[in-house]
Amino acid sequence: MNNHRGKSYSQDLRDKVMYTVLKGTAKTHVAVQFHVSRSFVQRLVRRFFETGQNKAMGHTGKIRSLSHTCNSESLFNIKEYIKNNLNDGANSGNVMVFSYKKRASDTSLRVRFMANMKGGNSNQCGRYTVTFNGEECDNPAPVQGVIVWVNGVTNEHKRGRSIEGICYNIPAGVIQVAVERKACSSYSTLDFYTGWHSMSRLQVEEVRLGLGRRQIIFVDNPDNSNNDEAAGITNVFNIQHWTWMNMDDENNNHKILAVTYNKTQDNSGIKVTLSSNFCQRTRGKCARWYFKFDGSECSNPGYIEGNMYQNHWDSSANINFHSPNTIKGICKGINTGSVNVELWVGSCHAWGLGDSTFGYMTTTALIVEEVYYTTL
């Protein structure tokens, strides 16, 4: 590859230029530092991210132009919609709805809904489900949180709860994203109450599953010119997603699920996000859901777990109540290559083994991703 002045650059210089760009230095500054033209740096960066090559090419070589400002990012276009003190007692219809402009056609939408949700009464069930232009996700599965009160002592149970998932094959353009209340089959409709004296949040972002860490990231140019594409190392990459429907796992002490994840970088952490519903029935007992990586719990920095303890005032009560929530955390120090990521259930550290159920009448979603973990 030659620059416009006809000079041919050595491979050593090319490597130094590319390394400096990847560290985050703007291309204009890199050009000045190495006494090359900015257009040479621009062509070098584009070719590297499109072909993986950093070697010289003949005069007939062509570099494709980028189609839009997000064509190589694994996570972008993050929006959040909030409502304070919804105090919404309706049993159907939308809880929250807003317009989201999806910028790319080849991305999926990752959605999180966090709110205070009431538990309902005995023999009731209700679904909080995310809709896109009025339709539930069907690829791969609904993004939903299901509250089921099978039986037991009636209780208000207003608690902060959350759901999270990813929906594929949504076209680019303006999308109406909503959280809707719906009934379940085989149960009476839940006595919903949403957003009790608290903030409710709906977050949406575009994601590309599986992309590596080297991506084209668009930033403000420090020399005060127009926005400039800068090759960089992204902090979130290699995102993978799995779903299961209606797991209804009633074993109290075993491995619930397992996936294989290919970790690509030595100095990254593995972040896991689990969304499902959880139940522990027995008074004075506790259930613990936790992750293992290659057969061991995380020790750097610590366990990734969620506990549920039940000690109702009625000593005879076994509360058969299934509640949606998420468990998430980051584990460091895991080697590159194939990693077995497992979800287990068992006893809590200081309490007897509870009578638990996992994934009853709902979507279970697991998201695993690599992140660069920093501490201040």
Short mmCIF file of C-alpha atoms in Angstrom, two decimals:
data_model
loop_
_atom_site.label_atom_id
_atom_site.label_comp_id
_atom_site.label_asym_id
_atom_site.label_seq_id
_atom_site.Cartn_x
_atom_site.Cartn_y
_atom_site.Cartn_z
CA MET A 1 0.00 0.00 0.00
CA ASN A 2 1.35 3.42 -0.95
CA ASN A 3 0.25 6.79 0.35
CA HIS A 4 -0.75 9.64 -1.92
CA ARG A 5 2.84 10.96 -2.04
CA GLY A 6 4.07 7.69 -3.50
CA LYS A 7 6.03 6.56 -0.46
CA SER A 8 6.13 2.89 0.53
CA TYR A 9 6.10 2.19 4.27
CA SER A 10 7.88 -0.66 6.02
CA GLN A 11 6.05 -3.42 7.85
CA ASP A 12 7.70 -2.31 11.10
CA LEU A 13 6.22 1.17 10.70
CA ARG A 14 2.80 -0.28 9.83
CA ASP A 15 2.86 -2.39 12.98
CA LYS A 16 3.80 0.58 15.17
CA VAL A 17 1.07 2.76 13.65
CA MET A 18 -1.57 0.07 14.11
CA TYR A 19 -0.47 -0.66 17.70
CA THR A 20 -0.69 3.04 18.62
CA VAL A 21 -4.16 3.35 17.11
CA LEU A 22 -5.35 0.27 18.98
CA LYS A 23 -4.23 1.86 22.24
CA GLY A 24 -6.78 4.61 21.59
CA THR A 25 -4.73 7.43 20.05
CA ALA A 26 -6.66 9.39 17.41
CA LYS A 27 -5.48 8.82 13.83
CA THR A 28 -4.62 12.50 13.31
CA HIS A 29 -2.20 12.36 16.25
CA VAL A 30 -0.78 9.02 15.07
CA ALA A 31 -0.07 10.52 11.65
CA VAL A 32 1.85 13.41 13.22
CA GLN A 33 3.75 11.09 15.59
CA PHE A 34 5.02 8.81 12.78
CA HIS A 35 5.32 11.46 10.03
CA VAL A 36 2.80 9.82 7.73
CA SER A 37 -0.36 11.12 6.11
CA ARG A 38 -3.66 10.82 7.93
CA SER A 39 -5.16 9.13 4.85
CA PHE A 40 -2.53 6.38 5.14
CA VAL A 41 -3.53 5.74 8.76
CA GLN A 42 -7.19 5.76 7.75
CA ARG A 43 -6.66 3.15 4.99
CA LEU A 44 -4.50 0.99 7.25
CA VAL A 45 -7.12 0.93 10.00
CA ARG A 46 -9.99 0.14 7.67
CA ARG A 47 -8.12 -2.67 5.97
CA PHE A 48 -7.07 -4.17 9.31
CA PHE A 49 -10.64 -4.35 10.64
CA GLU A 50 -12.18 -5.51 7.39
CA THR A 51 -9.60 -8.16 6.41
CA GLY A 52 -7.50 -8.76 9.53
CA GLN A 53 -4.37 -7.86 7.51
CA ASN A 54 -1.76 -5.22 8.25
CA LYS A 55 0.55 -5.92 5.31
CA ALA A 56 1.15 -3.84 2.21
CA MET A 57 -1.08 -4.47 -0.78
CA GLY A 58 -0.73 -3.62 -4.47
CA HIS A 59 -1.91 -0.42 -6.10
CA THR A 60 -5.04 -2.20 -7.35
CA GLY A 61 -6.21 -3.02 -3.84
CA LYS A 62 -9.50 -1.43 -2.79
CA ILE A 63 -10.70 -0.52 0.67
CA ARG A 64 -14.46 -0.57 1.18
CA SER A 65 -16.01 2.46 2.84
CA LEU A 66 -17.90 2.00 6.09
CA SER A 67 -21.66 1.84 5.52
CA HIS A 68 -22.63 3.60 8.75
CA THR A 69 -21.16 4.64 12.06
CA CYS A 70 -21.99 1.44 13.94
CA ASN A 71 -21.16 -1.33 11.51
CA SER A 72 -18.53 -2.92 13.73
CA GLU A 73 -19.66 -2.38 17.31
CA SER A 74 -20.95 -5.17 19.55
CA LEU A 75 -22.92 -2.82 21.85
CA PHE A 76 -24.22 0.68 21.12
CA ASN A 77 -27.28 2.94 20.89
CA ILE A 78 -28.18 2.54 24.57
CA LYS A 79 -31.41 4.21 25.66
CA GLU A 80 -33.22 4.32 29.00
CA TYR A 81 -36.85 5.22 29.69
CA ILE A 82 -37.84 5.92 33.29
CA LYS A 83 -41.03 6.54 35.24
CA ASN A 84 -41.17 7.59 38.88
CA ASN A 85 -43.98 6.41 41.16
CA LEU A 86 -46.02 4.63 38.51
CA ASN A 87 -48.33 3.20 41.20
CA ASP A 88 -50.18 1.39 38.41
CA GLY A 89 -52.81 -1.08 39.58
CA ALA A 90 -54.17 -2.09 36.17
CA ASN A 91 -54.19 -5.82 35.37
CA SER A 92 -53.62 -5.54 31.61
CA GLY A 93 -52.17 -3.22 28.98
CA ASN A 94 -48.81 -1.48 28.71
CA VAL A 95 -46.88 -0.47 31.79
CA MET A 96 -44.26 1.51 29.87
CA VAL A 97 -43.87 2.26 26.16
CA PHE A 98 -41.49 4.42 24.15
CA SER A 99 -40.12 4.85 20.63
CA TYR A 100 -36.63 3.50 19.99
CA LYS A 101 -34.74 4.16 16.74
CA LYS A 102 -32.88 0.98 15.80
CA ARG A 103 -29.93 2.04 13.67
CA ALA A 104 -28.66 -1.20 12.17
CA SER A 105 -30.39 -4.10 10.43
CA ASP A 106 -27.95 -6.81 11.55
CA THR A 107 -28.25 -6.25 15.32
CA SER A 108 -30.39 -7.74 18.07
CA LEU A 109 -32.11 -5.78 20.84
CA ARG A 110 -31.12 -6.37 24.46
CA VAL A 111 -33.80 -5.26 26.92
CA ARG A 112 -33.90 -4.84 30.72
CA PHE A 113 -36.97 -3.98 32.77
CA MET A 114 -36.52 -3.11 36.44
CA ALA A 115 -39.47 -2.17 38.65
CA ASN A 116 -41.36 -2.87 41.85
CA MET A 117 -43.88 -5.63 41.08
CA LYS A 118 -46.60 -6.97 43.36
CA GLY A 119 -46.86 -10.67 44.09
CA GLY A 120 -50.62 -11.12 43.79
CA ASN A 121 -52.81 -13.72 45.53
CA SER A 122 -53.14 -17.49 45.70
CA ASN A 123 -53.79 -19.34 42.40
CA GLN A 124 -52.88 -16.29 40.30
CA CYS A 125 -50.35 -15.76 37.51
CA GLY A 126 -49.30 -12.81 35.41
CA ARG A 127 -46.65 -12.06 32.79
CA TYR A 128 -44.64 -8.91 32.26
CA THR A 129 -43.56 -9.32 28.63
CA VAL A 130 -41.61 -6.99 26.34
CA THR A 131 -43.24 -6.27 22.97
CA PHE A 132 -41.77 -4.80 19.82
CA ASN A 133 -44.29 -2.96 17.64
CA GLY A 134 -47.02 -4.74 19.59
CA GLU A 135 -45.62 -8.27 19.16
CA GLU A 136 -43.84 -10.50 21.66
CA CYS A 137 -40.40 -11.74 20.72
CA ASP A 138 -40.44 -15.17 19.04
CA ASN A 139 -36.79 -15.40 18.03
CA PRO A 140 -35.48 -16.96 20.11
CA ALA A 141 -38.13 -16.62 22.87
CA PRO A 142 -40.29 -14.07 24.73
CA VAL A 143 -38.44 -11.59 26.94
CA GLN A 144 -40.64 -11.94 30.01
CA GLY A 145 -40.94 -12.20 33.75
CA VAL A 146 -43.68 -14.44 35.14
CA ILE A 147 -45.12 -14.11 38.66
CA VAL A 148 -46.95 -17.23 39.84
CA TRP A 149 -48.62 -17.60 43.23
CA VAL A 150 -49.64 -21.26 43.27
CA ASN A 151 -50.86 -21.42 46.84
CA GLY A 152 -50.08 -20.22 50.36
CA VAL A 153 -50.90 -17.36 52.67
CA THR A 154 -51.94 -14.19 50.80
CA ASN A 155 -49.34 -11.45 51.02
CA GLU A 156 -48.77 -8.15 49.22
CA HIS A 157 -45.13 -8.97 48.34
CA LYS A 158 -44.25 -5.68 46.67
CA ARG A 159 -40.61 -6.21 45.69
CA GLY A 160 -38.04 -4.85 43.27
CA ARG A 161 -37.78 -7.34 40.41
CA SER A 162 -36.13 -7.42 36.99
CA ILE A 163 -36.16 -9.23 33.65
CA GLU A 164 -33.62 -9.24 30.83
CA GLY A 165 -33.21 -10.85 27.43
CA ILE A 166 -32.24 -10.47 23.78
CA CYS A 167 -34.54 -10.53 20.73
CA TYR A 168 -33.24 -11.29 17.21
CA ASN A 169 -34.24 -10.22 13.68
CA ILE A 170 -35.87 -6.87 14.45
CA PRO A 171 -35.56 -4.54 11.42
CA ALA A 172 -33.91 -1.15 11.56
CA GLY A 173 -36.12 1.88 12.05
CA VAL A 174 -38.39 3.28 14.73
CA ILE A 175 -39.60 0.52 17.07
CA GLN A 176 -42.30 0.83 19.71
CA VAL A 177 -40.83 -0.98 22.72
CA ALA A 178 -43.28 -1.69 25.54
CA VAL A 179 -43.69 -3.75 28.69
CA GLU A 180 -47.12 -5.31 28.69
CA ARG A 181 -49.13 -7.18 31.36
CA LYS A 182 -50.70 -10.44 30.22
CA ALA A 183 -52.49 -13.40 31.78
CA CYS A 184 -51.12 -16.95 32.03
CA SER A 185 -52.85 -20.18 31.10
CA SER A 186 -54.28 -22.42 33.87
CA TYR A 187 -54.39 -19.64 36.49
CA SER A 188 -56.54 -16.66 37.39
CA THR A 189 -55.16 -13.31 36.27
CA LEU A 190 -52.62 -11.81 38.65
CA ASP A 191 -53.64 -8.85 40.76
CA PHE A 192 -50.90 -6.66 39.24
CA TYR A 193 -49.42 -3.59 40.88
CA THR A 194 -46.39 -1.97 39.22
CA GLY A 195 -43.99 0.76 40.30
CA TRP A 196 -45.08 1.17 43.91
CA HIS A 197 -43.45 4.39 45.20
CA SER A 198 -40.26 3.78 43.25
CA MET A 199 -38.46 4.36 39.94
CA SER A 200 -39.20 1.99 37.04
CA ARG A 201 -36.63 1.59 34.26
CA LEU A 202 -36.72 0.15 30.74
CA GLN A 203 -33.34 -0.06 28.99
CA VAL A 204 -32.77 -0.99 25.34
CA GLU A 205 -29.53 -1.39 23.41
CA GLU A 206 -28.35 -2.83 20.12
CA VAL A 207 -25.96 -5.79 20.29
CA ARG A 208 -24.08 -7.98 17.85
CA LEU A 209 -23.49 -11.46 19.20
CA GLY A 210 -20.05 -13.02 18.93
CA LEU A 211 -17.95 -10.04 17.80
CA GLY A 212 -14.34 -9.96 18.99
CA ARG A 213 -12.64 -7.17 20.89
CA ARG A 214 -11.13 -5.31 17.89
CA GLN A 215 -13.89 -3.10 16.53
CA ILE A 216 -14.43 0.22 14.78
CA ILE A 217 -15.58 2.62 17.49
CA PHE A 218 -16.68 6.17 16.74
CA VAL A 219 -15.52 8.92 19.08
CA ASP A 220 -15.17 12.69 19.18
CA ASN A 221 -11.93 13.72 17.51
CA PRO A 222 -9.69 15.55 20.06
CA ASP A 223 -8.58 18.10 17.45
CA ASN A 224 -12.16 19.49 17.43
CA SER A 225 -12.91 18.35 13.88
CA ASN A 226 -15.92 16.23 12.97
CA ASN A 227 -16.55 12.89 14.64
CA ASP A 228 -13.95 10.38 13.57
CA GLU A 229 -13.91 6.61 13.43
CA ALA A 230 -11.16 5.27 15.67
CA ALA A 231 -9.99 1.69 15.73
CA GLY A 232 -10.02 0.47 19.28
CA ILE A 233 -10.31 -2.30 21.79
CA THR A 234 -13.89 -2.37 23.03
CA ASN A 235 -14.62 -3.09 26.69
CA VAL A 236 -17.55 -5.46 25.99
CA PHE A 237 -17.30 -8.18 23.34
CA ASN A 238 -17.89 -11.83 22.45
CA ILE A 239 -21.53 -11.67 23.63
CA GLN A 240 -23.39 -15.01 23.57
CA HIS A 241 -27.03 -15.77 24.43
CA TRP A 242 -29.00 -18.92 25.31
CA THR A 243 -32.69 -19.43 26.18
CA TRP A 244 -34.82 -22.25 27.62
CA MET A 245 -38.60 -22.37 27.95
CA ASN A 246 -40.55 -23.68 30.96
CA MET A 247 -37.63 -25.43 32.68
CA ASP A 248 -39.67 -26.08 35.85
CA ASP A 249 -36.63 -27.53 37.63
CA GLU A 250 -37.64 -28.85 41.08
CA ASN A 251 -34.37 -30.53 42.09
CA ASN A 252 -33.05 -28.80 45.22
CA ASN A 253 -29.37 -29.65 44.94
CA HIS A 254 -27.87 -30.19 41.48
CA LYS A 255 -26.62 -28.64 38.23
CA ILE A 256 -29.52 -26.92 36.46
CA LEU A 257 -27.90 -26.01 33.15
CA ALA A 258 -24.54 -25.82 31.40
CA VAL A 259 -23.18 -24.10 28.30
CA THR A 260 -19.77 -23.96 26.63
CA TYR A 261 -18.28 -20.51 26.11
CA ASN A 262 -15.14 -19.77 24.09
CA LYS A 263 -13.12 -17.14 25.98
CA THR A 264 -10.76 -15.27 23.66
CA GLN A 265 -8.60 -12.99 25.85
CA ASP A 266 -6.31 -13.68 28.82
CA ASN A 267 -6.92 -10.36 30.58
CA SER A 268 -10.71 -10.21 30.29
CA GLY A 269 -13.37 -11.16 32.79
CA ILE A 270 -16.43 -13.28 32.06
CA LYS A 271 -19.72 -11.53 32.83
CA VAL A 272 -22.84 -13.67 33.25
CA THR A 273 -26.45 -12.47 33.34
CA LEU A 274 -29.24 -14.90 34.23
CA SER A 275 -32.93 -13.99 33.97
CA SER A 276 -35.66 -16.40 35.11
CA ASN A 277 -38.04 -16.93 38.04
CA PHE A 278 -37.15 -18.42 41.40
CA CYS A 279 -39.08 -20.08 44.22
CA GLN A 280 -38.21 -21.37 47.72
CA ARG A 281 -41.24 -22.71 49.60
CA THR A 282 -40.15 -23.96 52.99
CA ARG A 283 -40.35 -21.77 56.08
CA GLY A 284 -36.98 -21.20 57.77
CA LYS A 285 -35.03 -22.59 54.79
CA CYS A 286 -32.96 -21.09 52.03
CA ALA A 287 -32.13 -21.87 48.39
CA ARG A 288 -29.00 -20.65 46.64
CA TRP A 289 -28.47 -20.41 42.86
CA TYR A 290 -24.84 -19.98 41.84
CA PHE A 291 -22.42 -20.20 38.90
CA LYS A 292 -19.44 -22.46 38.36
CA PHE A 293 -16.71 -22.02 35.74
CA ASP A 294 -14.93 -25.23 34.72
CA GLY A 295 -16.27 -26.92 37.85
CA SER A 296 -15.38 -24.26 40.43
CA GLU A 297 -17.18 -21.25 41.85
CA CYS A 298 -15.73 -17.84 41.11
CA SER A 299 -13.14 -16.67 43.65
CA ASN A 300 -11.87 -13.56 41.86
CA PRO A 301 -13.43 -11.36 43.08
CA GLY A 302 -16.11 -13.64 44.61
CA TYR A 303 -19.16 -15.89 44.22
CA ILE A 304 -21.83 -15.09 41.62
CA GLU A 305 -25.03 -16.13 43.36
CA GLY A 306 -28.60 -15.38 44.31
CA ASN A 307 -30.24 -16.54 47.56
CA MET A 308 -33.89 -16.84 48.57
CA TYR A 309 -34.87 -17.23 52.25
CA GLN A 310 -38.46 -17.62 53.45
CA ASN A 311 -39.60 -17.20 57.06
CA HIS A 312 -43.29 -16.29 56.94
CA TRP A 313 -45.02 -15.28 60.18
CA ASP A 314 -47.39 -18.26 59.82
CA SER A 315 -45.36 -21.24 61.07
CA SER A 316 -47.46 -23.65 59.02
CA ALA A 317 -47.03 -21.71 55.78
CA ASN A 318 -45.26 -23.08 52.73
CA ILE A 319 -45.35 -20.22 50.26
CA ASN A 320 -45.41 -21.59 46.71
CA PHE A 321 -44.55 -18.28 45.04
CA HIS A 322 -42.47 -17.90 41.87
CA SER A 323 -40.84 -14.50 41.32
CA PRO A 324 -38.81 -13.11 38.36
CA ASN A 325 -35.34 -11.67 38.85
CA THR A 326 -31.79 -11.61 37.51
CA ILE A 327 -28.42 -12.80 38.80
CA LYS A 328 -25.31 -11.22 37.30
CA GLY A 329 -21.64 -10.79 38.04
CA ILE A 330 -18.10 -10.76 36.62
CA CYS A 331 -15.44 -13.41 37.23
CA LYS A 332 -11.74 -12.72 36.61
CA GLY A 333 -8.75 -15.00 36.16
CA ILE A 334 -10.37 -17.56 33.83
CA ASN A 335 -8.08 -18.96 31.14
CA THR A 336 -8.76 -18.54 27.44
CA GLY A 337 -10.35 -21.32 25.44
CA SER A 338 -13.42 -23.44 26.04
CA VAL A 339 -15.05 -22.67 29.43
CA ASN A 340 -17.88 -24.71 30.96
CA VAL A 341 -20.35 -22.24 32.48
CA GLU A 342 -22.80 -23.97 34.84
CA LEU A 343 -25.74 -22.90 36.99
CA TRP A 344 -26.26 -24.87 40.21
CA VAL A 345 -28.79 -24.83 43.03
CA GLY A 346 -28.11 -25.90 46.62
CA SER A 347 -28.17 -24.81 50.23
CA CYS A 348 -27.17 -21.37 51.49
CA HIS A 349 -24.00 -20.97 53.51
CA ALA A 350 -25.69 -20.93 56.94
CA TRP A 351 -29.20 -22.36 56.46
CA GLY A 352 -30.88 -25.67 55.72
CA LEU A 353 -31.65 -26.77 52.18
CA GLY A 354 -34.88 -25.25 50.88
CA ASP A 355 -37.57 -26.71 48.64
CA SER A 356 -36.94 -24.79 45.41
CA THR A 357 -38.15 -24.47 41.83
CA PHE A 358 -36.43 -22.69 38.96
CA GLY A 359 -37.80 -21.47 35.62
CA TYR A 360 -41.48 -22.24 36.16
CA MET A 361 -43.73 -21.19 33.24
CA THR A 362 -41.24 -18.65 31.91
CA THR A 363 -38.26 -17.92 29.67
CA THR A 364 -34.85 -18.54 31.18
CA ALA A 365 -32.20 -16.38 29.46
CA LEU A 366 -28.44 -16.60 29.96
CA ILE A 367 -26.08 -13.97 28.52
CA VAL A 368 -22.30 -14.49 28.72
CA GLU A 369 -19.81 -11.86 27.56
CA GLU A 370 -16.18 -10.85 27.92
CA VAL A 371 -15.42 -7.52 29.58
CA TYR A 372 -12.29 -5.61 30.47
CA TYR A 373 -12.49 -5.22 34.22
CA THR A 374 -10.92 -2.16 35.86
CA THR A 375 -10.74 -0.97 39.45
CA LEU A 376 -9.99 2.53 40.69
#
